[in-house]
Coordinates of C-alpha atoms in Angstrom, one line a residue:
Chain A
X221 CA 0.0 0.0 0.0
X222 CA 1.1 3.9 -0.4
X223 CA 1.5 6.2 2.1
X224 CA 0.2 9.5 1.6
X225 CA 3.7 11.0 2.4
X226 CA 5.0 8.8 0.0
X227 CA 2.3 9.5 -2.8
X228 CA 3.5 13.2 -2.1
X229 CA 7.0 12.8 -2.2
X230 CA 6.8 10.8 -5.9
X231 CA 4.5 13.8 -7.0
X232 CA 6.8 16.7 -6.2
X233 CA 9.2 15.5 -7.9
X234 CA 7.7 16.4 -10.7
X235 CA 9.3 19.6 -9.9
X236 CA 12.9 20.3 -11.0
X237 CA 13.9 22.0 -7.9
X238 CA 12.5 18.8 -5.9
X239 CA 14.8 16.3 -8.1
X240 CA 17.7 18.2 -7.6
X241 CA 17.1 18.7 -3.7
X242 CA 16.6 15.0 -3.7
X243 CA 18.7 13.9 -6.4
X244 CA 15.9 11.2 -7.8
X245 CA 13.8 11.2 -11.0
X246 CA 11.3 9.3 -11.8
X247 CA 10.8 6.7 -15.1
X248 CA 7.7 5.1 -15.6
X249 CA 6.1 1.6 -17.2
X250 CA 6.9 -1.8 -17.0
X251 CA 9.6 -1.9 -20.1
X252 CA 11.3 1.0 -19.0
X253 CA 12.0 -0.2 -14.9
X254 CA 12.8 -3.7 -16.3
X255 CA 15.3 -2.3 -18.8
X256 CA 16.9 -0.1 -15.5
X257 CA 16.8 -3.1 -13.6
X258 CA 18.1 -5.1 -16.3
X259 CA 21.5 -3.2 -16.9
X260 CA 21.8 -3.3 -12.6
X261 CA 20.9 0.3 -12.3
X262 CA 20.3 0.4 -8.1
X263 CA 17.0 1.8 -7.9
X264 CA 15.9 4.1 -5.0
X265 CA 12.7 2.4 -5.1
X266 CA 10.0 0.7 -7.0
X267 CA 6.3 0.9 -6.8
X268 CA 4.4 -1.5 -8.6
X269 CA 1.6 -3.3 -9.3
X270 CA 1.6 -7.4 -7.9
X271 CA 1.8 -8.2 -11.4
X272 CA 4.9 -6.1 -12.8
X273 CA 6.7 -7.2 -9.5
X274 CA 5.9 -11.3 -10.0
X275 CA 7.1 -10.9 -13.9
X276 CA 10.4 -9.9 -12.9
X277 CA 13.6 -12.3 -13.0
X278 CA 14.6 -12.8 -9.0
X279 CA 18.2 -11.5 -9.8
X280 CA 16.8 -7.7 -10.9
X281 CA 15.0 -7.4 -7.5
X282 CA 18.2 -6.5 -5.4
X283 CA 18.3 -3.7 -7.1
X284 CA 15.0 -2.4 -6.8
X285 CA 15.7 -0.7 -3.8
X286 CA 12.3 -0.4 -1.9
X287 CA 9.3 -2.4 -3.2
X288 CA 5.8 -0.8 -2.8
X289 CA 3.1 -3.3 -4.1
X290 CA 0.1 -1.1 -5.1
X291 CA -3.2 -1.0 -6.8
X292 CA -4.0 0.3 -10.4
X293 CA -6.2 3.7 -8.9
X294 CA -2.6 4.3 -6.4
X295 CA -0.4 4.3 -9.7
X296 CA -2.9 6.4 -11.2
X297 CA -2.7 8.8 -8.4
X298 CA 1.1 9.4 -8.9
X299 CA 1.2 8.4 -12.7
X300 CA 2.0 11.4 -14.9
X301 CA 0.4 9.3 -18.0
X302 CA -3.1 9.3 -18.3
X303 CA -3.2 5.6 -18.4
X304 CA -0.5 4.3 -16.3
X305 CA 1.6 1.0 -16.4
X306 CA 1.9 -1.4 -14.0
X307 CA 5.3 0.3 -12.7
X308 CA 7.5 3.0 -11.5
X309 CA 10.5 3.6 -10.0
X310 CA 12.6 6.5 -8.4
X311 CA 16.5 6.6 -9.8
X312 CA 19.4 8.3 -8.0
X313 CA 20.5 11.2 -10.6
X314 CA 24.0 10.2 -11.5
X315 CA 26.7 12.7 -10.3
X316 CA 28.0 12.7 -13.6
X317 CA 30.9 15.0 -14.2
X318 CA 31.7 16.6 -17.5
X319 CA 35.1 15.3 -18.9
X320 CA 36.4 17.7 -21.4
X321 CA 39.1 16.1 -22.2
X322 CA 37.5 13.5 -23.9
X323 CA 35.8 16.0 -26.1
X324 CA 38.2 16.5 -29.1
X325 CA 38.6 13.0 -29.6
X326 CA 35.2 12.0 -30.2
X327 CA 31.4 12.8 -31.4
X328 CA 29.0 14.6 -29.5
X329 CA 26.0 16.8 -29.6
X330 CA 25.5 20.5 -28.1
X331 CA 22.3 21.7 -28.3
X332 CA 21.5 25.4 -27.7
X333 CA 18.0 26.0 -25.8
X334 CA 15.9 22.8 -26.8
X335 CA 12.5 23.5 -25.0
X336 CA 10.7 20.5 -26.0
X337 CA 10.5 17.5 -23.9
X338 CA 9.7 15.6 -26.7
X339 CA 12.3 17.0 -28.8
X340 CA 15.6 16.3 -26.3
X341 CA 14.1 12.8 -25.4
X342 CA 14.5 11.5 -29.1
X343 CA 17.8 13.5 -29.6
X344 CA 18.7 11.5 -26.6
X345 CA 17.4 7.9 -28.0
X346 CA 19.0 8.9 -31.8
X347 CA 21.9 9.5 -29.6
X348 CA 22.2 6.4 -28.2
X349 CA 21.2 4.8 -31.4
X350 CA 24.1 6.5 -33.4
X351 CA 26.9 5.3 -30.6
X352 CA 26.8 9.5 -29.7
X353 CA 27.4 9.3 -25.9
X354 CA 27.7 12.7 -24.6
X355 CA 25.1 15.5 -25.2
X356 CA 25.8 19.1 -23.7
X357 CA 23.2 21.1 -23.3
X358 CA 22.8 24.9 -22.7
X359 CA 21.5 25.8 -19.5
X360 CA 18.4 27.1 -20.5
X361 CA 17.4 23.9 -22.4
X362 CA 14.4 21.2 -20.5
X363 CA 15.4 19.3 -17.7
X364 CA 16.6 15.9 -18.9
X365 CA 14.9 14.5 -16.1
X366 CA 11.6 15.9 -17.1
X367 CA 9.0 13.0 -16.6
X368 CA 8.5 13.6 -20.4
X369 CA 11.7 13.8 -21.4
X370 CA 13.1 10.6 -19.2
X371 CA 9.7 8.6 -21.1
X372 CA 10.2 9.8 -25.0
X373 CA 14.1 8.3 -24.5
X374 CA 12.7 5.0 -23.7
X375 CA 15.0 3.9 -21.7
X376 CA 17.9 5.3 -24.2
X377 CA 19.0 7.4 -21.2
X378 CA 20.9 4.8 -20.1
X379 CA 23.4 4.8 -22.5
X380 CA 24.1 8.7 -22.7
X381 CA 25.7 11.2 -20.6
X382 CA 23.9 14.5 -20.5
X383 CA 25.5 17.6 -19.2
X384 CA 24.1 21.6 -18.4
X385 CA 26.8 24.5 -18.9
X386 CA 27.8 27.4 -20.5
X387 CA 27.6 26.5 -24.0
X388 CA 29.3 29.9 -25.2
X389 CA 32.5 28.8 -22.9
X390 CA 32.3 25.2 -23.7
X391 CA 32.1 26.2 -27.4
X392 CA 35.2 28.7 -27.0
X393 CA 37.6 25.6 -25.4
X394 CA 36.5 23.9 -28.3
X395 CA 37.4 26.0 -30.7
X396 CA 41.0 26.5 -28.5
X397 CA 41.5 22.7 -29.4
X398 CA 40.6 22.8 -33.0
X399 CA 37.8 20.8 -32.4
X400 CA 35.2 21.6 -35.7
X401 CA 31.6 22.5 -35.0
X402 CA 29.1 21.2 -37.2
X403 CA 26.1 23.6 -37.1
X404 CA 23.0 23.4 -39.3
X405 CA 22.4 26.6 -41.2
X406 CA 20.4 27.1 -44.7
X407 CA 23.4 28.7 -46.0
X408 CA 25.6 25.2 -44.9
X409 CA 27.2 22.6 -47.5
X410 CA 25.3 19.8 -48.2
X411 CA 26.1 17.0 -45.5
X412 CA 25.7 14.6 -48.5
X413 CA 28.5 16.0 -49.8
X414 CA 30.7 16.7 -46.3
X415 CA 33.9 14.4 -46.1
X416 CA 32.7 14.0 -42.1
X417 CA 35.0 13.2 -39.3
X418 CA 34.4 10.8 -36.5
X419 CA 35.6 13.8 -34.1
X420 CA 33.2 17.3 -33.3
X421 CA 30.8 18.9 -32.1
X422 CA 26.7 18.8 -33.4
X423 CA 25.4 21.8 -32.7
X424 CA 21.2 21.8 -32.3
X425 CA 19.4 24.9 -32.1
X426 CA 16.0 25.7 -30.8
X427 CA 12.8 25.1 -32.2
X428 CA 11.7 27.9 -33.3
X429 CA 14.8 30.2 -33.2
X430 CA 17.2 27.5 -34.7
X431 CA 21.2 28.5 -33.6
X432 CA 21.4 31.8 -31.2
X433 CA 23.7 34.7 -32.8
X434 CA 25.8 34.1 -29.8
X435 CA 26.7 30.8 -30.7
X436 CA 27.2 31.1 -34.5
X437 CA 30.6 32.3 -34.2
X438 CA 31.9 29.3 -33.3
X439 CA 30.7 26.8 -35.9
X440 CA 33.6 26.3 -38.1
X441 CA 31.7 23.7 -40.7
X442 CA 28.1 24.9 -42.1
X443 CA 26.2 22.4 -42.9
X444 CA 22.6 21.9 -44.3
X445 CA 20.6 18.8 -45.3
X446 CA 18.9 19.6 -48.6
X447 CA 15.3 19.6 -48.8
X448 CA 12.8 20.1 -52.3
X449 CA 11.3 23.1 -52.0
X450 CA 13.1 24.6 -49.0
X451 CA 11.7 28.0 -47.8
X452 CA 8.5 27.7 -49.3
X453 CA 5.6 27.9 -46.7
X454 CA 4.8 24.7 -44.7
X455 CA 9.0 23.7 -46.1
X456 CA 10.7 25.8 -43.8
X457 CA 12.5 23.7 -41.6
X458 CA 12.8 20.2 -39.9
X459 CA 12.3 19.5 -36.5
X460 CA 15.2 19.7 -34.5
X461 CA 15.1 15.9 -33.5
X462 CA 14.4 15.0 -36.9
X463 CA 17.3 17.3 -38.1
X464 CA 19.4 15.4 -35.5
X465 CA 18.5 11.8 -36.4
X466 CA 19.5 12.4 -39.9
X467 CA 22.8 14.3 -39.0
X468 CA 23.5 11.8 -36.7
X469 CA 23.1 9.3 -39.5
X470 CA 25.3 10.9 -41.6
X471 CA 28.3 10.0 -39.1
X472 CA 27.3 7.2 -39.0
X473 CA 27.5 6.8 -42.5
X474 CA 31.0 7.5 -42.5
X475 CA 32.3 5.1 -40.0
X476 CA 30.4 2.4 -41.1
X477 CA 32.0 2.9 -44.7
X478 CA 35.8 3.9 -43.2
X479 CA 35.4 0.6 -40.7
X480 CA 33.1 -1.9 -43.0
X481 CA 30.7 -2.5 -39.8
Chain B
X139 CA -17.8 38.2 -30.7
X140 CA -17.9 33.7 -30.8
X141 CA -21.5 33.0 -30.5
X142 CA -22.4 30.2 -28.9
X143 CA -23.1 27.8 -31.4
X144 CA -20.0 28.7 -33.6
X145 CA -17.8 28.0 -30.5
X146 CA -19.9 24.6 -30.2
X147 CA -19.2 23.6 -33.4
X148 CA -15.7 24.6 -33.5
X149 CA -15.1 22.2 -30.6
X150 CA -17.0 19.3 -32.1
X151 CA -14.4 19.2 -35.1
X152 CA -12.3 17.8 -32.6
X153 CA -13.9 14.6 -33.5
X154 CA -12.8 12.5 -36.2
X155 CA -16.9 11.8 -37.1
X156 CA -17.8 15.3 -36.6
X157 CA -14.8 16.2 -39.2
X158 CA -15.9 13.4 -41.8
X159 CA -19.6 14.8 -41.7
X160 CA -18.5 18.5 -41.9
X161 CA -15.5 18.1 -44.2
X162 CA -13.8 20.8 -42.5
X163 CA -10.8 20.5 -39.9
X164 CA -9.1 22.5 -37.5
X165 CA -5.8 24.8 -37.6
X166 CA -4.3 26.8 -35.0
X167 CA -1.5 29.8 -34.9
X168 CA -0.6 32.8 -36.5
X169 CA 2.2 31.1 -38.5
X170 CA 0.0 28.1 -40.0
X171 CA -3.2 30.2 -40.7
X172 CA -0.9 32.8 -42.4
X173 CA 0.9 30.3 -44.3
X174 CA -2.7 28.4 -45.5
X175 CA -3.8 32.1 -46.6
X176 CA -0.4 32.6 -48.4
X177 CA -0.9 29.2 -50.5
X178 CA -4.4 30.6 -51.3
X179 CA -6.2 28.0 -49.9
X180 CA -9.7 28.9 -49.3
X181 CA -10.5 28.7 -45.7
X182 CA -14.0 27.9 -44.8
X183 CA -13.5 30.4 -41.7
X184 CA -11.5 32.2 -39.2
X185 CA -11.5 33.2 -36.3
X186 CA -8.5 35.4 -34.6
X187 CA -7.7 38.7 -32.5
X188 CA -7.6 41.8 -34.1
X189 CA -4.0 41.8 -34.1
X190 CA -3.9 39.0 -36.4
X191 CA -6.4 40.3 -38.9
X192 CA -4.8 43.6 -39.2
X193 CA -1.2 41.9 -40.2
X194 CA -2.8 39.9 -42.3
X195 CA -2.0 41.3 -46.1
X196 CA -5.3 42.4 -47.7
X197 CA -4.3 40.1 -50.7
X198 CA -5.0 37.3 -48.3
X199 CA -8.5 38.6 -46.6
X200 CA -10.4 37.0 -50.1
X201 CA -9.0 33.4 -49.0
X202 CA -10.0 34.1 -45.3
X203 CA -13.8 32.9 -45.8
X204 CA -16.3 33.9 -42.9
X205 CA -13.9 36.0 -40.4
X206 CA -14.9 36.6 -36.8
X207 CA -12.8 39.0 -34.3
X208 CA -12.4 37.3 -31.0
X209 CA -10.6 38.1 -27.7
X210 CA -7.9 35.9 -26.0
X211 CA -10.5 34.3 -23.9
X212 CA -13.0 33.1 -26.3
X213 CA -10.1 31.5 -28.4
X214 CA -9.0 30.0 -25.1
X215 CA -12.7 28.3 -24.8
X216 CA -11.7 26.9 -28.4
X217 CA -8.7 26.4 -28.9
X218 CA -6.8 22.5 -28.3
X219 CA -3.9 24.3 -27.2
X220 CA -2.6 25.1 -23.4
X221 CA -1.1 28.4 -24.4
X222 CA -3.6 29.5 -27.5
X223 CA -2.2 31.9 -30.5
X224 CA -4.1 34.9 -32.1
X225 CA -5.6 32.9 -34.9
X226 CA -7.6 29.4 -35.7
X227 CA -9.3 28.6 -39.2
X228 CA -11.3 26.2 -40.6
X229 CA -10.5 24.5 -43.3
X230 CA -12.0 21.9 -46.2
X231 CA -11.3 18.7 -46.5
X232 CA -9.5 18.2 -49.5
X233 CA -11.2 15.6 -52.2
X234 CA -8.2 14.1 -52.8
X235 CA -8.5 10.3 -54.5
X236 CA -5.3 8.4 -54.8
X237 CA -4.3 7.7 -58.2
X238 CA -2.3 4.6 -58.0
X239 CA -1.1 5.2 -61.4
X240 CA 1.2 7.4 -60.4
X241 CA 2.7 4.6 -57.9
X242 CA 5.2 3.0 -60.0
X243 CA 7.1 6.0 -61.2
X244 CA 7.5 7.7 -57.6
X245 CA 8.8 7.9 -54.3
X246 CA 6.4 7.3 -51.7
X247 CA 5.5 6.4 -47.9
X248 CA 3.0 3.6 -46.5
X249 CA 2.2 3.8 -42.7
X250 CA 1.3 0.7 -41.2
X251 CA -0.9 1.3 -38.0
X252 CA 1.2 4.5 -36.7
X253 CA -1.1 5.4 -33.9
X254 CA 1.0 8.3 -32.1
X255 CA -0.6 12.1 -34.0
X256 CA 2.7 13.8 -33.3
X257 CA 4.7 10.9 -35.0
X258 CA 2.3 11.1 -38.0
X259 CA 2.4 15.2 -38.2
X260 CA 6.1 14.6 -38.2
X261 CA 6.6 12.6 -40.4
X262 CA 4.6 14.6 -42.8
X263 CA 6.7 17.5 -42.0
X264 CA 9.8 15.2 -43.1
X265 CA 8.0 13.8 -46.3
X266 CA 7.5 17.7 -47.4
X267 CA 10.8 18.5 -46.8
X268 CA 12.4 15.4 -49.0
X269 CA 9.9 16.0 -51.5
X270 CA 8.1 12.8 -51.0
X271 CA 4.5 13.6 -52.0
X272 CA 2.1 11.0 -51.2
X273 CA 1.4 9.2 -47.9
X274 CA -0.6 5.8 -47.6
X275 CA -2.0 5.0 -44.6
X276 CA -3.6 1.9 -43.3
X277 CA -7.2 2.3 -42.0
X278 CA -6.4 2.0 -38.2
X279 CA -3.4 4.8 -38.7
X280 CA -4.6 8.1 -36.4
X281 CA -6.4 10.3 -38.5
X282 CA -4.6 13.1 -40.5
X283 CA -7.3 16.0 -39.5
X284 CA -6.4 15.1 -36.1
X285 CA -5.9 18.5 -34.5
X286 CA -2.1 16.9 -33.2
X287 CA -1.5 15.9 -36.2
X288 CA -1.9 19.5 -38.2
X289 CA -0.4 21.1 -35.4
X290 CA 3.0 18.9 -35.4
X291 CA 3.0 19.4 -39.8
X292 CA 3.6 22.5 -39.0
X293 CA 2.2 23.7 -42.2
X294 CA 3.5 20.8 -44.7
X295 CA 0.1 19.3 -44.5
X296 CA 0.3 21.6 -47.4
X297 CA 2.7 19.8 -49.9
X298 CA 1.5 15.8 -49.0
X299 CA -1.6 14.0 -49.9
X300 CA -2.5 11.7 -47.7
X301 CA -4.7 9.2 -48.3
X302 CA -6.0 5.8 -46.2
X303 CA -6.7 2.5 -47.8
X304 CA -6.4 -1.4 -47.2
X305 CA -2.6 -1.3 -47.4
X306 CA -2.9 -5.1 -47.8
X307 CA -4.1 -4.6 -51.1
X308 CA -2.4 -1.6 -52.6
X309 CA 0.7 -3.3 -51.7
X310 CA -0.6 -6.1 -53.7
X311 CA -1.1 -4.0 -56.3
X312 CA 2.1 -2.7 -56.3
X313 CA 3.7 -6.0 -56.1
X314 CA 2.2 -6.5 -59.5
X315 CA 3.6 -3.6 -60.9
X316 CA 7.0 -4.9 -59.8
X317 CA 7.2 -1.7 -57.5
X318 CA 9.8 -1.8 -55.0
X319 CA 8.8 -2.4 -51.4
X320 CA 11.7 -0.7 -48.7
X321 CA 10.3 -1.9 -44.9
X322 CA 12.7 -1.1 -42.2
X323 CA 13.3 -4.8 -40.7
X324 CA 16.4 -6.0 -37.7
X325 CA 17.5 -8.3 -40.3
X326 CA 17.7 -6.0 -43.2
X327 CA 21.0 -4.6 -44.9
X328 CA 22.7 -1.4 -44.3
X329 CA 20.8 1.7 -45.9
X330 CA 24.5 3.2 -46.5
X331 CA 25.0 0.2 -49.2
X332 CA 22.1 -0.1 -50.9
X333 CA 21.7 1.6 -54.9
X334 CA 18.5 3.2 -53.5
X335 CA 16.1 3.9 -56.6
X336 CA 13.7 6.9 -56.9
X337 CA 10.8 5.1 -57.0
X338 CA 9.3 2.7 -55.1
X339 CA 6.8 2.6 -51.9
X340 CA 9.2 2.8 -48.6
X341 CA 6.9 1.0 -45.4
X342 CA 6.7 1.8 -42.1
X343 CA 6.0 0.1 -39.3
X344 CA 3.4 0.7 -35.8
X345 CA 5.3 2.7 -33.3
X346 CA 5.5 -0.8 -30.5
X347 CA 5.1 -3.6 -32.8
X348 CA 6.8 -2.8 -36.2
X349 CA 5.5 -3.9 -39.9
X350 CA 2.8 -6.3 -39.1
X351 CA 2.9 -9.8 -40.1
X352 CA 0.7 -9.7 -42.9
X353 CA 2.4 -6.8 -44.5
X354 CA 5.7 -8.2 -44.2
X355 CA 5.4 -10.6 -47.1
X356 CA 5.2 -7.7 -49.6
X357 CA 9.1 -6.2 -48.5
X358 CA 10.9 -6.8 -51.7
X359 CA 13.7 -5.0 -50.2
X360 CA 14.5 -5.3 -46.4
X361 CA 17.0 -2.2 -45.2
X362 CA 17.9 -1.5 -41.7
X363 CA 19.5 1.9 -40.2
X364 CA 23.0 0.7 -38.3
X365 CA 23.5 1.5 -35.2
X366 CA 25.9 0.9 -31.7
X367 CA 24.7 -1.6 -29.5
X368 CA 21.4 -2.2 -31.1
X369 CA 19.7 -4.8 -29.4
X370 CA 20.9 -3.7 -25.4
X371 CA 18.1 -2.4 -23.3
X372 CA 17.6 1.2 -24.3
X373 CA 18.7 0.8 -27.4
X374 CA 16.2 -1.7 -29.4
X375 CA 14.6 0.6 -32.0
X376 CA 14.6 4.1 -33.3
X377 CA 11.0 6.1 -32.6
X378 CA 9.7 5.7 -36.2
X379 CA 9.2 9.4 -37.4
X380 CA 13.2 9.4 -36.8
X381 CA 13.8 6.3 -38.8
X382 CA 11.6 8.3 -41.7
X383 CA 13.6 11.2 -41.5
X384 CA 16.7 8.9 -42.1
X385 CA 15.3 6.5 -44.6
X386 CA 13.8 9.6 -46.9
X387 CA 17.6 11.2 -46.7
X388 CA 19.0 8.4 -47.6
X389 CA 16.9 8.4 -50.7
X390 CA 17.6 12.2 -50.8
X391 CA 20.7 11.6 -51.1
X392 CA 21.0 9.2 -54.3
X393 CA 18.4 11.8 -56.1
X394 CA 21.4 15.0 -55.3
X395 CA 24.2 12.8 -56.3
X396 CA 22.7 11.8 -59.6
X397 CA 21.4 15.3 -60.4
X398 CA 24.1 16.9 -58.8
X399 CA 21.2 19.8 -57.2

């Protein structure tokens, strides 16, 4: 059963300024806890239907943390779906610590005010997809550990590090490295025609406003995926995590063909 | 001033029936009514502040149909959105009919049971921008007039037909035209080798399950998008409006090569 304290305490973290007091977020549904519990993630705790919790391999419950066994109307009650699962789970936020050394040598993505939920979850599951392991976000982008965010990666979190800073400063030591900066622009060469690195930065602008003036200087490599029509009404852009898939891709592209995966 | 019965009937257009009956669906924002006006479609009606209206180039009032000045509040009472814009319109139903004629020679998509609106509006947006025109649905796809689904087009509802048939049979059909059929499948090869064509019908599966069984038979050519640890929990598929966005550059990418655009 579920106390009404800790009913409450699962709610406010809804809040940002509640996860970062208590360092816990929250993922929901039955694939997304077992895929947690599968990779040995230690779980604060669990609450769960009788069902979710009897489905679930023996070994995976040591690190559920604390088991709550609870009806479908208590999920409901805490659920930010409108039809809940049969599970949920509280996870410790990783004190992760940005690494900049690692930077120059490999592929990441910087994205510059991404507001969406929506949008930064699926940047964050292409991420994951495309072997892209760190994501740096400005500091006014969503919460990564947004209830909607944490759901649209679909468990994809798991296999990316995402950090909050100064973009303009993180983009400068960049630049002091010679790292390149790949930013979209509709004045950029056509990424079918780029001779791409396995080393950079993707730089992601916002929805609306795409790359901030701030941040332009620092792009060293324009690039643009061609489109029919571009700049016509209803053509005027792609979403950014649409944009980011394909980008991604195109990386991809390259080490597949330089390694023969 | 909204009368009563306007506002009524706005609201019921949020239902697929009402829609079918009415032949009219809904569009919201300044952006996407202003970018209807501009393609000179004929609205049926609109309804938006006075600051909208006055922007508005006079060229574009004769396409506005029946236009009623409304305050914040009463396009609040209307309005799908949290946060609404200045301007909603009502528009017709196209009286599109699929011409399957045209099949053989192009480029197009077929959506197999994608139930998610925003994933359908986006990948809409996508086909617009790669210049991929039509869009077959399968009867149980979410409906196009979906007020989600317009909203996420962001206007390239403009440049797609769309149209919703037995996909069981057009596929059929298509087989008999020896029409190439590209479905997205684990066991398919590498998108970066294949001699892509531009032509052929390019399938896509429900956003949980994939291509359903009884489509799968009719995949002439199985492709699959590489990734890094594909298969590990977090990482077993890519949300399909991404994998569109990938697959239709891909095939972007053979049409700039050969034409060298």
């Amino acid at each position: 059963m579920l106390s009404k304290n800790k009913a409450k305490f699962i709610i406010s973290l809804q809040k940002k300024k509640t996860r970062d007091e208590e360092r816990l977020y929250v993922i929901e549904g039955d694939k997304i806890v077992g895929e947690f519990l599968a990779a040995k993630i230690r779980l604060h705790s669990v609450v769960a239907r009788p069902e979710f919790l009897k489905s679930l391999h023996s070994d995976y419950l040591s690190y559920a943390g604390e088991i709550t066994e609870v009806s479908f109307d208590e999920l409901r009650q805490i659920s930010t779906l409108k039809t809940p699962h049969n599970a949920l789970a509280l996870v410790p936020i990783p004190e992760t610590c940005m690494n900049t050394d690692n930077i120059p040598g490999s592929l990441c993505a910087a994205l510059d005010f991404v507001q969406d939920p929506g949008n930064l979850g699926t940047i964050i599951r292409a991420a994951a997809w495309f072997g892209i392991k760190n994501i740096i976000c400005s500091e006014n982008c969503v919460d990564v550990y947004n209830p909607k965010v944490i759901q649209s990666t679909m468990g994809a979190i798991l296999h990316v590090n995402v950090f909050y800073c100064d973009l303009k400063e993180f983009l400068a030591r960049a630049g002091e490295r010679n790292v390149p900066v790949y930013g979209t622009m509709l004045e950029g060469r056509s990424i079918y025609k780029y001779d791409l690195d396995n080393r950079g930065i993707i730089l992601l602008g916002n929805e609306s406003k795409g790359i901030s003036d701030e941040l332009k200087p620092f792009i060293t490599e324009k690039i643009k995926i061609p489109g029919i029509n571009t700049g016509t009404p209803g053509i005027e852009s792609l979403n950014v995590s649409m944009a980011a898939s394909v980008v991604f891709s195109e990386f991809m592209r390259r080490r597949v063909n330089k390694s023969e995966l």
